[in-house]
Short mmCIF file of C-alpha atoms and ligand atoms in Angstrom, two decimals:
data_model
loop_
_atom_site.label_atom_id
_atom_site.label_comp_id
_atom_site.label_asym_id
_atom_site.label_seq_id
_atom_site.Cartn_x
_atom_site.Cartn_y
_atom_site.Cartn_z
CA UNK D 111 0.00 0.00 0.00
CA UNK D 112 3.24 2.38 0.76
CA UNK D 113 5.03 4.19 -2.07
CA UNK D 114 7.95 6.13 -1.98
CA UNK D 115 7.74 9.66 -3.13
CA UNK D 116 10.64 8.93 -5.34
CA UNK D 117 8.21 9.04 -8.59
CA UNK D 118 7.74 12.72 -8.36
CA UNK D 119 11.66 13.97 -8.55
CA UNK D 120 11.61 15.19 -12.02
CA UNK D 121 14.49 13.50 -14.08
CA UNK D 122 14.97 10.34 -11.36
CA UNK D 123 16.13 7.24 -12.33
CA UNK D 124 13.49 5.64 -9.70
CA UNK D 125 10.93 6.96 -12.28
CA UNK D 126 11.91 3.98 -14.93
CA UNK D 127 10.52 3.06 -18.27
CA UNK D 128 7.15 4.99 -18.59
CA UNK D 129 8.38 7.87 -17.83
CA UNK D 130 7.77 9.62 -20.95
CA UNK D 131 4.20 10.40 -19.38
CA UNK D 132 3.82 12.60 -16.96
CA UNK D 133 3.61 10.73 -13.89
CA UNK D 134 0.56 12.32 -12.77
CA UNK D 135 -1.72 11.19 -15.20
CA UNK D 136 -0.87 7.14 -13.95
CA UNK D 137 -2.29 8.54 -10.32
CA UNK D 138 -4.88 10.85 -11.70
CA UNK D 139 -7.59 8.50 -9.88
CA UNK D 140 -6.51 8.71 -6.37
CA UNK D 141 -6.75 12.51 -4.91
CA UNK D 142 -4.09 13.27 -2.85
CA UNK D 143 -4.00 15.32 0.15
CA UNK D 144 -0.25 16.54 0.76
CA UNK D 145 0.78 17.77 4.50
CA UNK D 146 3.73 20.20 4.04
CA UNK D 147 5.34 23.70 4.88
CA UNK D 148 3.79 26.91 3.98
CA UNK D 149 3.47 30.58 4.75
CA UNK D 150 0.28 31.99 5.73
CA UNK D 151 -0.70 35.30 6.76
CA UNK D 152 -2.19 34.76 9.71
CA UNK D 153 -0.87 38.03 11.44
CA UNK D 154 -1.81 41.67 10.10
CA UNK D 155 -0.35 42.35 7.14
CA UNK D 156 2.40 44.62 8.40
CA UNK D 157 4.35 41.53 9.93
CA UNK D 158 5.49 39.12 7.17
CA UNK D 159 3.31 35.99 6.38
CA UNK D 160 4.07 33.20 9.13
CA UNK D 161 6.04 29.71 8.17
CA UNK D 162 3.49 27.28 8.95
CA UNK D 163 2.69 23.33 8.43
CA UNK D 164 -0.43 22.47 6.36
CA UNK D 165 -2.58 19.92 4.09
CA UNK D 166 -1.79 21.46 0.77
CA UNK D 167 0.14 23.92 2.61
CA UNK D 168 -2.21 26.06 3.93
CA UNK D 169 -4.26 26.58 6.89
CA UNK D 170 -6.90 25.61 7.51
CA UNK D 171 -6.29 22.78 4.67
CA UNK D 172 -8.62 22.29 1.90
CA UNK D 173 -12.21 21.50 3.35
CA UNK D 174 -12.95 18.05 1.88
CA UNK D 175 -16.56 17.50 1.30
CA UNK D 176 -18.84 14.03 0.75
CA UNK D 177 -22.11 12.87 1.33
CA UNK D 178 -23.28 10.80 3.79
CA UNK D 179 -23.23 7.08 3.16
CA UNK D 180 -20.15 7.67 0.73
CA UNK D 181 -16.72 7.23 0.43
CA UNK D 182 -13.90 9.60 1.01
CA UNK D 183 -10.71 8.54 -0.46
CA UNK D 184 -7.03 10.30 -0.38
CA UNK D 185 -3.82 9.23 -0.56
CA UNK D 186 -2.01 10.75 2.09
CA UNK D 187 1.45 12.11 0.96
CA UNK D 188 3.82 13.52 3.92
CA UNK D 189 6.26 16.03 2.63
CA UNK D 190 6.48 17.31 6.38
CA UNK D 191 9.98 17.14 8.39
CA UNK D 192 8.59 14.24 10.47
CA UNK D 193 6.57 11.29 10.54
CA UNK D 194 2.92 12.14 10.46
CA UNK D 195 -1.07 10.23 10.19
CA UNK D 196 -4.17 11.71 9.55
CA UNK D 197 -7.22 11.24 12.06
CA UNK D 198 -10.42 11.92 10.38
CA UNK D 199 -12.15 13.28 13.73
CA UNK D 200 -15.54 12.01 14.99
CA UNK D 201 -16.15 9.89 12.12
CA UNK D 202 -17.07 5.95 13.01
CA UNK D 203 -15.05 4.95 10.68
CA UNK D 204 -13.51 1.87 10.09
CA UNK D 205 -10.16 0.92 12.75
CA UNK D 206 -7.78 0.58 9.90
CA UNK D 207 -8.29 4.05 8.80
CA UNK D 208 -8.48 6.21 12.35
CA UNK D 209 -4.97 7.23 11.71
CA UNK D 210 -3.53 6.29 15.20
CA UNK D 211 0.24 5.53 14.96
CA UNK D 212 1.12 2.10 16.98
CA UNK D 213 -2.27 1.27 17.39
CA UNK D 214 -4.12 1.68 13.88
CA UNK D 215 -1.11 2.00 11.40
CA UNK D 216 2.53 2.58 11.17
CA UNK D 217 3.36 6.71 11.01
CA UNK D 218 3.89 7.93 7.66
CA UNK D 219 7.57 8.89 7.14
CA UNK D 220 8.89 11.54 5.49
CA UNK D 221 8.59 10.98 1.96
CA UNK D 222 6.34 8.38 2.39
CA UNK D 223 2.22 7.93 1.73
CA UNK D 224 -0.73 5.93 3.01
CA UNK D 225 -4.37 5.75 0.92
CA UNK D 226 -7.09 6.57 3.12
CA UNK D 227 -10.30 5.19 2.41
CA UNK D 228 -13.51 4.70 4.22
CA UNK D 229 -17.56 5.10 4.41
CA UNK D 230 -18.99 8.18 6.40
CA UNK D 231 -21.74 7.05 7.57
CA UNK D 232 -23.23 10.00 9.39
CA UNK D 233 -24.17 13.43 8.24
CA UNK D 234 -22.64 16.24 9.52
CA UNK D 235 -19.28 19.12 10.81
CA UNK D 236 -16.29 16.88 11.15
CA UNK D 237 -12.39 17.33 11.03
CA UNK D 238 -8.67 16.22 9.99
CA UNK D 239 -5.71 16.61 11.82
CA UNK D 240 -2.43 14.71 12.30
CA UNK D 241 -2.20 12.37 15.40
CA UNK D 242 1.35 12.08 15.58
CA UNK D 243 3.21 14.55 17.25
CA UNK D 244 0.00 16.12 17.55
CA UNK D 245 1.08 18.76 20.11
CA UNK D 246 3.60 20.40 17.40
CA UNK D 247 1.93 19.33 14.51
CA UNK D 248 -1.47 20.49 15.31
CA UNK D 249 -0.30 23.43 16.39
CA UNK D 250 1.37 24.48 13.36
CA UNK D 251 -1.47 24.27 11.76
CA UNK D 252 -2.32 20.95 10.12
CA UNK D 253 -5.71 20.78 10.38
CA UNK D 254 -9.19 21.13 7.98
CA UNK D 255 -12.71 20.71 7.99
CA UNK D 256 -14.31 17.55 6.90
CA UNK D 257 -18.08 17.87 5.91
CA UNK D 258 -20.54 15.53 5.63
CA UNK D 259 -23.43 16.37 3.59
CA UNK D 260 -27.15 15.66 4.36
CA UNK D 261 -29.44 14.06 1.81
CA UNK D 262 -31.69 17.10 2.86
CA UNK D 263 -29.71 20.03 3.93
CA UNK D 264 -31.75 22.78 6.42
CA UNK D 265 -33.01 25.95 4.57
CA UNK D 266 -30.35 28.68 4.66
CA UNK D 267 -29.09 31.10 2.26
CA UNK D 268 -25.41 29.70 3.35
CA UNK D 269 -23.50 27.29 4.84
CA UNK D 270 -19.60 28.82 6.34
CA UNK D 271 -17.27 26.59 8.10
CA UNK D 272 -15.37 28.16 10.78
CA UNK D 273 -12.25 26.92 12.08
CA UNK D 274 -11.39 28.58 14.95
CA UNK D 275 -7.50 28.28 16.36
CA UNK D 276 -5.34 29.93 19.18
CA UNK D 277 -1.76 30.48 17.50
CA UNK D 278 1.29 30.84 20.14
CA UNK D 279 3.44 33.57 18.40
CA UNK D 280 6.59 35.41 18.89
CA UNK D 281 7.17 39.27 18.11
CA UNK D 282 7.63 38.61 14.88
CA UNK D 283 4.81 36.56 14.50
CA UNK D 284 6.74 33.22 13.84
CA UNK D 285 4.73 30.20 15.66
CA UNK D 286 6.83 30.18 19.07
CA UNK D 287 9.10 26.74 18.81
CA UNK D 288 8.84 26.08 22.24
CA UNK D 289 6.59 22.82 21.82
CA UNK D 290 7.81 20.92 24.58
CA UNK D 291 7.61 23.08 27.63
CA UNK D 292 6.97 21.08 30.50
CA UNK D 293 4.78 24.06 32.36
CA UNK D 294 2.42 23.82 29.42
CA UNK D 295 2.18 20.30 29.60
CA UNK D 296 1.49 20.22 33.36
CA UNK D 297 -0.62 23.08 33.55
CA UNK D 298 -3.56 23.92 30.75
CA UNK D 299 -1.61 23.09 27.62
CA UNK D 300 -0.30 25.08 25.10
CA UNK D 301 -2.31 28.12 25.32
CA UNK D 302 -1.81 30.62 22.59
CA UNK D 303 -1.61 34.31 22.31
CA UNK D 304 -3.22 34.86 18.76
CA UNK D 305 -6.96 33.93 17.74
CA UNK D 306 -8.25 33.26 14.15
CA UNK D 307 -10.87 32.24 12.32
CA UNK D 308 -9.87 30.34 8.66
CA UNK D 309 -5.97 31.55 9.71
CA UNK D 310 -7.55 34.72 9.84
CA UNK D 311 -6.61 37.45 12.69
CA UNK D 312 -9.34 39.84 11.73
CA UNK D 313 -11.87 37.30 9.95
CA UNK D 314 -15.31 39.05 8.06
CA UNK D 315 -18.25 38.21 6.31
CA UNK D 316 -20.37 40.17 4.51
CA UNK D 317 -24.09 39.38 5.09
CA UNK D 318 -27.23 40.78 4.35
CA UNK D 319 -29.77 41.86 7.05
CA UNK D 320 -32.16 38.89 7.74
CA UNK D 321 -29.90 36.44 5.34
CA UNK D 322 -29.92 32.99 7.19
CA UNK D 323 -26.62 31.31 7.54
CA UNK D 324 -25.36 28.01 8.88
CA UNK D 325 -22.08 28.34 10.59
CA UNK D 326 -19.91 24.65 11.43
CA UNK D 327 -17.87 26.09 14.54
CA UNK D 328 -14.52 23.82 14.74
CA UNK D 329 -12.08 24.25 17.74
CA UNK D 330 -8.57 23.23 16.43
CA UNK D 331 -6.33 24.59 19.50
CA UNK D 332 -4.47 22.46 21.10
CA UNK D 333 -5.98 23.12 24.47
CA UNK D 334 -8.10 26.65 24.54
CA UNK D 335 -11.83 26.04 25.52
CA UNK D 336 -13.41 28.72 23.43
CA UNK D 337 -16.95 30.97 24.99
CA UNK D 338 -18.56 31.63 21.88
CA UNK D 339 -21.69 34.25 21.80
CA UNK D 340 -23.62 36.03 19.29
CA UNK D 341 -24.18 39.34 18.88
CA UNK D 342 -27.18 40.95 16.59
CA UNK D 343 -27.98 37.50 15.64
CA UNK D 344 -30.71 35.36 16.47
CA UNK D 345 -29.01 31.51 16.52
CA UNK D 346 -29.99 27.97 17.61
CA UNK D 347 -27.59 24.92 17.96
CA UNK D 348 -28.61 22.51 15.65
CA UNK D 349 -25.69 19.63 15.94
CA UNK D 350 -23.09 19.05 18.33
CA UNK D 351 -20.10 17.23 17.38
CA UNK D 352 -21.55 16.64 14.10
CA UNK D 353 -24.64 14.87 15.51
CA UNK D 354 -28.03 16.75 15.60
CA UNK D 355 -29.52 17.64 18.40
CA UNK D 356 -33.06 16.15 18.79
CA UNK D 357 -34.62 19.67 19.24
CA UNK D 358 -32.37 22.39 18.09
CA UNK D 359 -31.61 24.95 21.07
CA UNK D 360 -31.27 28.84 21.10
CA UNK D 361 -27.49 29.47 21.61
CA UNK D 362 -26.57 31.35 24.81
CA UNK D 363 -22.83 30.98 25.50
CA UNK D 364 -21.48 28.12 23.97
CA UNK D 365 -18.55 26.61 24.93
CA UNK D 366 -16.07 24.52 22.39
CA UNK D 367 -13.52 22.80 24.41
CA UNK D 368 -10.62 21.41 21.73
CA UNK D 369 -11.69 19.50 19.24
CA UNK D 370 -15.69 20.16 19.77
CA UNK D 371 -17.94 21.29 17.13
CA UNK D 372 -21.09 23.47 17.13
CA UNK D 373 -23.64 23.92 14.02
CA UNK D 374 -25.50 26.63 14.16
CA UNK D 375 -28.38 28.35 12.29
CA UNK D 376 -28.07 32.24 12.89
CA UNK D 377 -30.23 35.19 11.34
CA UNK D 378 -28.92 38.35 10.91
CA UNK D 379 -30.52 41.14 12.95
CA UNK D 380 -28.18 43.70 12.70
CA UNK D 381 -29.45 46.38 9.91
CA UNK D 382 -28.14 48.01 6.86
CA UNK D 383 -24.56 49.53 7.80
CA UNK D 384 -24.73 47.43 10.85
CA UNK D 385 -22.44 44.70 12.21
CA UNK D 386 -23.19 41.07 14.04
CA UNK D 387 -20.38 39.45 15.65
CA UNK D 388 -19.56 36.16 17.36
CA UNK D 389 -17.58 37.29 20.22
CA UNK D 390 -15.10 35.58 22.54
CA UNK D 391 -16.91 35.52 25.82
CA UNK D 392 -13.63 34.85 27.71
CA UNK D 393 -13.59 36.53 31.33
CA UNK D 394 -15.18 39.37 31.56
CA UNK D 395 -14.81 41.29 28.41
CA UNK D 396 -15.71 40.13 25.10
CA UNK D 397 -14.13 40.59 21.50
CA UNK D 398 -14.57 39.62 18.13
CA UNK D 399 -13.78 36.73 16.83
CA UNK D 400 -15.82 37.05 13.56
CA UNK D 401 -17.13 40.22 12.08
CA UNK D 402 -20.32 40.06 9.56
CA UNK D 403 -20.77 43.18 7.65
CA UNK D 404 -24.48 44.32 6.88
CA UNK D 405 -25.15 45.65 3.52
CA UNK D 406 -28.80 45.56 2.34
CA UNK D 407 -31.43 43.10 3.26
CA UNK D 408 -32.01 39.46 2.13
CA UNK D 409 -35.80 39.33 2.98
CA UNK D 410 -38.12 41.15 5.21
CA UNK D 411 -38.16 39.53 8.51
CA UNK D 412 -36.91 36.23 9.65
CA UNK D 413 -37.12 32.94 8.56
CA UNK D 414 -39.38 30.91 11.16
CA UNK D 415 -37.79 28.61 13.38
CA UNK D 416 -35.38 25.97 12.18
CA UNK D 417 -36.21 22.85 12.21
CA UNK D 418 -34.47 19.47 13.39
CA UNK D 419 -31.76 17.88 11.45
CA UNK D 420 -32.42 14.30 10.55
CA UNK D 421 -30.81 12.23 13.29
CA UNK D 422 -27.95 9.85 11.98
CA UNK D 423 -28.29 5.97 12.21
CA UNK D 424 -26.09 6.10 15.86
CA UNK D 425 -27.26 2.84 18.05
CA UNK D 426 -28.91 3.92 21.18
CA UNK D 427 -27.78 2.80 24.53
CA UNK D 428 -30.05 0.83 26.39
CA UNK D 429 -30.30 -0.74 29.68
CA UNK D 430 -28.00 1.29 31.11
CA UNK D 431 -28.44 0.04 34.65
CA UNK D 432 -27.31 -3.49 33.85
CA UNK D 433 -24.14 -2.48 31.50
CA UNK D 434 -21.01 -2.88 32.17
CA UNK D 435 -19.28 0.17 34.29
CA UNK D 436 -15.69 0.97 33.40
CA UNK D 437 -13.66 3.41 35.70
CA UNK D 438 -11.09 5.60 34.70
CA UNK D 439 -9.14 7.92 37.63
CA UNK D 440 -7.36 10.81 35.79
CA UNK D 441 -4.83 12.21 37.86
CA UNK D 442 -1.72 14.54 37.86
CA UNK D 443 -0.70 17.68 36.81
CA UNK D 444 0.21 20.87 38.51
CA UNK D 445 -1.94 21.59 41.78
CA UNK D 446 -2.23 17.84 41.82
CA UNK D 447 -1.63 14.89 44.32
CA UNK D 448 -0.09 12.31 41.80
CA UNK D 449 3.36 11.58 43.75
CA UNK D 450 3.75 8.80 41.18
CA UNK D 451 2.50 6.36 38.25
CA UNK D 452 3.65 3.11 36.34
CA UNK D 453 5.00 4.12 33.10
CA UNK D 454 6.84 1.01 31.44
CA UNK D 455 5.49 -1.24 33.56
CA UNK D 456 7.41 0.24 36.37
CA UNK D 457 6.53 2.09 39.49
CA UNK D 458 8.31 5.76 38.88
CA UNK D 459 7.83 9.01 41.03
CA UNK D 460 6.95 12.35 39.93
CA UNK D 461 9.90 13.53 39.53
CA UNK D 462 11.14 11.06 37.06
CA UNK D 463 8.04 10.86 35.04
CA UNK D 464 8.34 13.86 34.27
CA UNK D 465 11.97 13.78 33.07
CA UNK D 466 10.25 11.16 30.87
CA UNK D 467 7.62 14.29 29.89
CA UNK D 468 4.90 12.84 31.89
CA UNK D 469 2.93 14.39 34.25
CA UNK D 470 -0.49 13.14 34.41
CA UNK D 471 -1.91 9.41 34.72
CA UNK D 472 -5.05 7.39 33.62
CA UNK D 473 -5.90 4.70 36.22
CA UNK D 474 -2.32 5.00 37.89
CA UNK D 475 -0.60 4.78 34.48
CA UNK D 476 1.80 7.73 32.89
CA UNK D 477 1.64 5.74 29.32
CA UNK D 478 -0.28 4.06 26.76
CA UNK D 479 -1.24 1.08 28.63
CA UNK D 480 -0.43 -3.03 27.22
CA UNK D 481 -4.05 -3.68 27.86
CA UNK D 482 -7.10 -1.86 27.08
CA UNK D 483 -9.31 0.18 29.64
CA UNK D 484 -11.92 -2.35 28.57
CA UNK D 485 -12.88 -5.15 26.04
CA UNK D 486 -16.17 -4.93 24.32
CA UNK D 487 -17.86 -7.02 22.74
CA UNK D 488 -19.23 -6.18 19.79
CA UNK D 489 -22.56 -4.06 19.83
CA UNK D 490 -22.65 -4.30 23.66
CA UNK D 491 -23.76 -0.80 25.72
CA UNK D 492 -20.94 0.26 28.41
CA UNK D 493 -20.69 2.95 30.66
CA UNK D 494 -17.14 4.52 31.29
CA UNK D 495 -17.33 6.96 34.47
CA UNK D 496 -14.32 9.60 34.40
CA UNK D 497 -13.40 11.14 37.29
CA UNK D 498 -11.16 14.12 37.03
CA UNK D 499 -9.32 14.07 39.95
CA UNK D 500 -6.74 16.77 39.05
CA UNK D 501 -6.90 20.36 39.65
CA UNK D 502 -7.48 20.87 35.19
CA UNK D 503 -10.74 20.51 32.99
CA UNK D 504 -9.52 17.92 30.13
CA UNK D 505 -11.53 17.34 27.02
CA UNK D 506 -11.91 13.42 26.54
CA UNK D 507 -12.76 12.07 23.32
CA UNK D 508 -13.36 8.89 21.88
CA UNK D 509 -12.40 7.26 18.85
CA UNK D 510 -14.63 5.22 16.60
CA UNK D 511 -17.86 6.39 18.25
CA UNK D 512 -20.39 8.80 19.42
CA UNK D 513 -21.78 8.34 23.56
CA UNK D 514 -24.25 10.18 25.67
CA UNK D 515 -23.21 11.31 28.85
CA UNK D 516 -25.47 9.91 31.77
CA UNK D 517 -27.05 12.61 33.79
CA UNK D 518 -28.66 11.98 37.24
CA UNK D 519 -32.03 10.68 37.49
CA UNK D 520 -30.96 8.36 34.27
CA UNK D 521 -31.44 10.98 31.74
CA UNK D 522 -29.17 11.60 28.72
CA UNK D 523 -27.14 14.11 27.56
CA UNK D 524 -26.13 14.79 23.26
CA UNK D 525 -24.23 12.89 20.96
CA UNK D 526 -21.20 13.65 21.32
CA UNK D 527 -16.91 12.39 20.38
CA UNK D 528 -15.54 14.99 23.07
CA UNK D 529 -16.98 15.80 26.18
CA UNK D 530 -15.28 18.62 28.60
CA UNK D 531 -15.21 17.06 32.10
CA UNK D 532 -14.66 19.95 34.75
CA UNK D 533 -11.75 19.87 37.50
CA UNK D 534 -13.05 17.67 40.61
CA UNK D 535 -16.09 16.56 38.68
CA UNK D 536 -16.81 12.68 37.76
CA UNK D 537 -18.51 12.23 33.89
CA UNK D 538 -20.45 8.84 32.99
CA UNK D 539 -20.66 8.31 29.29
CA UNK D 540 -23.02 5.40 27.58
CA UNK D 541 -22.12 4.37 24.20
CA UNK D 542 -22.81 0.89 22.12
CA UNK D 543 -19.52 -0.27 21.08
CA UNK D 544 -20.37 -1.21 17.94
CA UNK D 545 -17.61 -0.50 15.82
CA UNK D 546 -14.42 -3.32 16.23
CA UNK D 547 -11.47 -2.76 16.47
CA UNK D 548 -8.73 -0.96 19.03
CA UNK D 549 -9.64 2.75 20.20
CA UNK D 550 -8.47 5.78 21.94
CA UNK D 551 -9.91 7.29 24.18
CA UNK D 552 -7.63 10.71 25.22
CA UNK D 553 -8.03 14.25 26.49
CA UNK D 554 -7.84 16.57 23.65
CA UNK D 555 -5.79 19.19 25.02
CA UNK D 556 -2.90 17.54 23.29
CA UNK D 557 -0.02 18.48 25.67
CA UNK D 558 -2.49 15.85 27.94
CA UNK D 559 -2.54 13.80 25.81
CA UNK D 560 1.23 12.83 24.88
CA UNK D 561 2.09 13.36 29.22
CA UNK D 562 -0.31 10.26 30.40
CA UNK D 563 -3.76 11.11 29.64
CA UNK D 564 -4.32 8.73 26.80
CA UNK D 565 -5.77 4.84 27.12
CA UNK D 566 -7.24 2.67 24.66
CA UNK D 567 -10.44 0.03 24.49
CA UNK D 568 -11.17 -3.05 22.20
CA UNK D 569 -14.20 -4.14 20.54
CA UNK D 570 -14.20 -7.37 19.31
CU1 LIG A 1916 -9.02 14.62 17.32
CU2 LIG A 1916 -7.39 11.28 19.03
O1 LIG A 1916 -8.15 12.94 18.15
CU1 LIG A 1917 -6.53 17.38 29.60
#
């Protein structure tokens, strides 16, 4: 399935007989998707564009679209510096294709390619990003949308995918190289100092008064949770980590810890001349992360209400009082009371784990453990409770599959791939593990991630 990149150095004797053809034409069937350096301008213009990574080397990459039920296929081509994967985020997609290197594949090497190619079997806002090295990779900016069209799209006037990112920069606006740094990875993650929208500092739209838009909110930072809120717009949440919600819900504050989603339907309210904004509710000011522009109107008054989305074909968990309960103690981190954690099968103390860059601990262990958190067997419901026991909200995701979280009295919550689980707070999620193969299940602020907050399950 591997081939060497050698075919595309004009003039090389790798290329063989053939060669009189271009070489493109023998691969013109398989789109490629290409992660490599770039410049993007993702500062104001007076500082010079910034040296970034990207898919087709820009950021965001290319937003790859396909409806639901079909296939998405690219052949993978890494012209980065390092190894690399790509993760195709929140889709339950077949094991062999989740991108995960060590568990799902091998990591792409330099030079090197791997075809992805798999079904997406539910509708809706989805995402790519590398899962190696994630913590620099990610946050150089290899990341795009992934969209999955419905058979019966909502009524708006237009749909806008915004990717929203938080950039750590120098003074000149180069992406600060210190990737590493243990106090990030202890403490909240890499936290940035530079917000865009589409790579986009100062990011506008211009809209029409009334005009009805659908807006597929992506957080890409590697550990930022994001306060959205509108202003002179009327909006509703209509999906949540790509999976509608059963009755859509007017949006207050919404908050998009890494890696979360949020579709929204919004009407402009603001007038001719005016401005609407979705502003970062962060503390207690707010500012702009997006700016729509009003010029004109698109109809008199507002659309009515929108209606559902079409739900996707996700199992639903049932019995949940007889399923099987999993338990998973997260622990560690600054403020915390991990003194120490197995990491290669042996006892270590704090001190040492983290001269080994770990810090945190799943269930008293600092790194990807031999056995899985749990063993599933195929289509059965289980319950995993989390309990955050460390002084740090952490965004845990699953691979392979949507859950609900359990609320008290036995209700509910969304469909969802990522779930933010507050400091001191315990989480239950209920999912039917349906889909075989080996999973991860991680915290999504990636700096987490690669110190001790990553395990795995099976479904078999
Ligand atoms: Cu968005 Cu394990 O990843
Ligand atoms: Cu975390």
């Amino acid at each position: 399935m591997r081939t060497s990149r050698r075919h595309f150095l004009a003039g090389s004797a790798a290329v063989g007989i053939g060669s009189a053809l271009p070489v493109h034409l023998a691969r013109a069937s398989t789109p490629e998707i290409h992660a490599r350096p770039g410049t993007a301008q993702i500062a104001p213009a007076k500082y010079a564009p910034t040296k970034i990574w990207g898919y087709e080397g820009t950021v965001p990459g290319p937003t790859l679209r396909v409806k639901q039920g079909e296939r998405l296929v690219r052949r993978f081509v890494n012209e980065l510096p390092q190894a690399s994967t790509i993760h195709w985020h929140g889709i339950r997609i077949d094991n062999a294709m989740d991108g995960v290197p060590g568990l799902t594949q091998e990591a792409v090497q330099t030079g090197d390619s791997f075809l992805y190619d798999f079904v997406a079997p539910d509708a809706g806002t989805y995402w790519y990003h590398p899962h190696n090295r994630t913590w620099e990779q990610l946050a150089r900016g290899l990341y795009g949308a992934l969209i999955v069209e419905e058979p019966d799209p909502p009524e708006t006037d237009r749909d806008e995918v915004l990717l929203i990112d938080d950039w750590r920069l120098t003074e000149d606006a180069s992406i600060a190289e210190n990737f590493g740094a243990m106090h990030d990875w202890s403490h909240g993650g890499r936290l940035g100092n530079w917000l865009t929208v589409n790579g986009n500092g100062d990011y506008r739209l211009d809209v029409k008064q009334h005009e009805r838009l659908r807006l597929r909110l992506i957080n890409t930072s590697n550990a930022r949770i994001l306060s959205v809120q509108l202003r002179q717009m009327a909006g509703w949440i209509i999906a949540l980590d790509g999976q509608p919600l059963e009755t859509p819900e007017s949006a207050g504050t919404i908050t998009l810890a890494p890696a979360q989603r949020a579709d929204l339907i919004v009407d402009i309210l603001a007038a001719d001349g005016g401005e609407a904004f979705l502003a970062s509710a962060e503390g207690d000011s707010g500012y702009a992360m997006a700016t729509f522009t009003v010029t004109g109107r698109t109809r008199d008054k507002p659309l009515a209400d929108p209606a559902p989305l079409a739900l996707n074909p996700v199992p639903a968990p049932d019995n949940l009082s007889s399923a099987r309960l999993t338990d998973l103690k997260m622990e560690g981190g600054a403020m915390g009371r991990m003194s120490s954690a197995m990491m290669g099968g042996k006892m270590m103390g704090i001190r040492d784990l983290v001269g080994q860059g770990k810090a945190w601990s799943f269930n008293g262990m600092a790194d990807m453990p031999a056995d899985p958190l749990l063993s599933a067997a195929r289509g059965e419901t289980v319950r995993i409770r989390m309990a955050n026991e460390t002084a740090w909200p952490h965004a845990m995701h699953l691979h392979g599959h949507h859950f609900r979280q359990v609320l008290d009295g036995g209700k509910t919550g969304p469909l969802r791939d990522t779930l933010l689980v507050n400091r001191g707070e315990t989480a239950e999620i209920a999912l039917v593990a349906d889909n075989p193969g080996d999973w991860l299940l991680h915290c999504h602020m990636v700096e987490h991630s690669a110190a001790g907050m990553m395990t795995w399950f099976r479904v078999s």
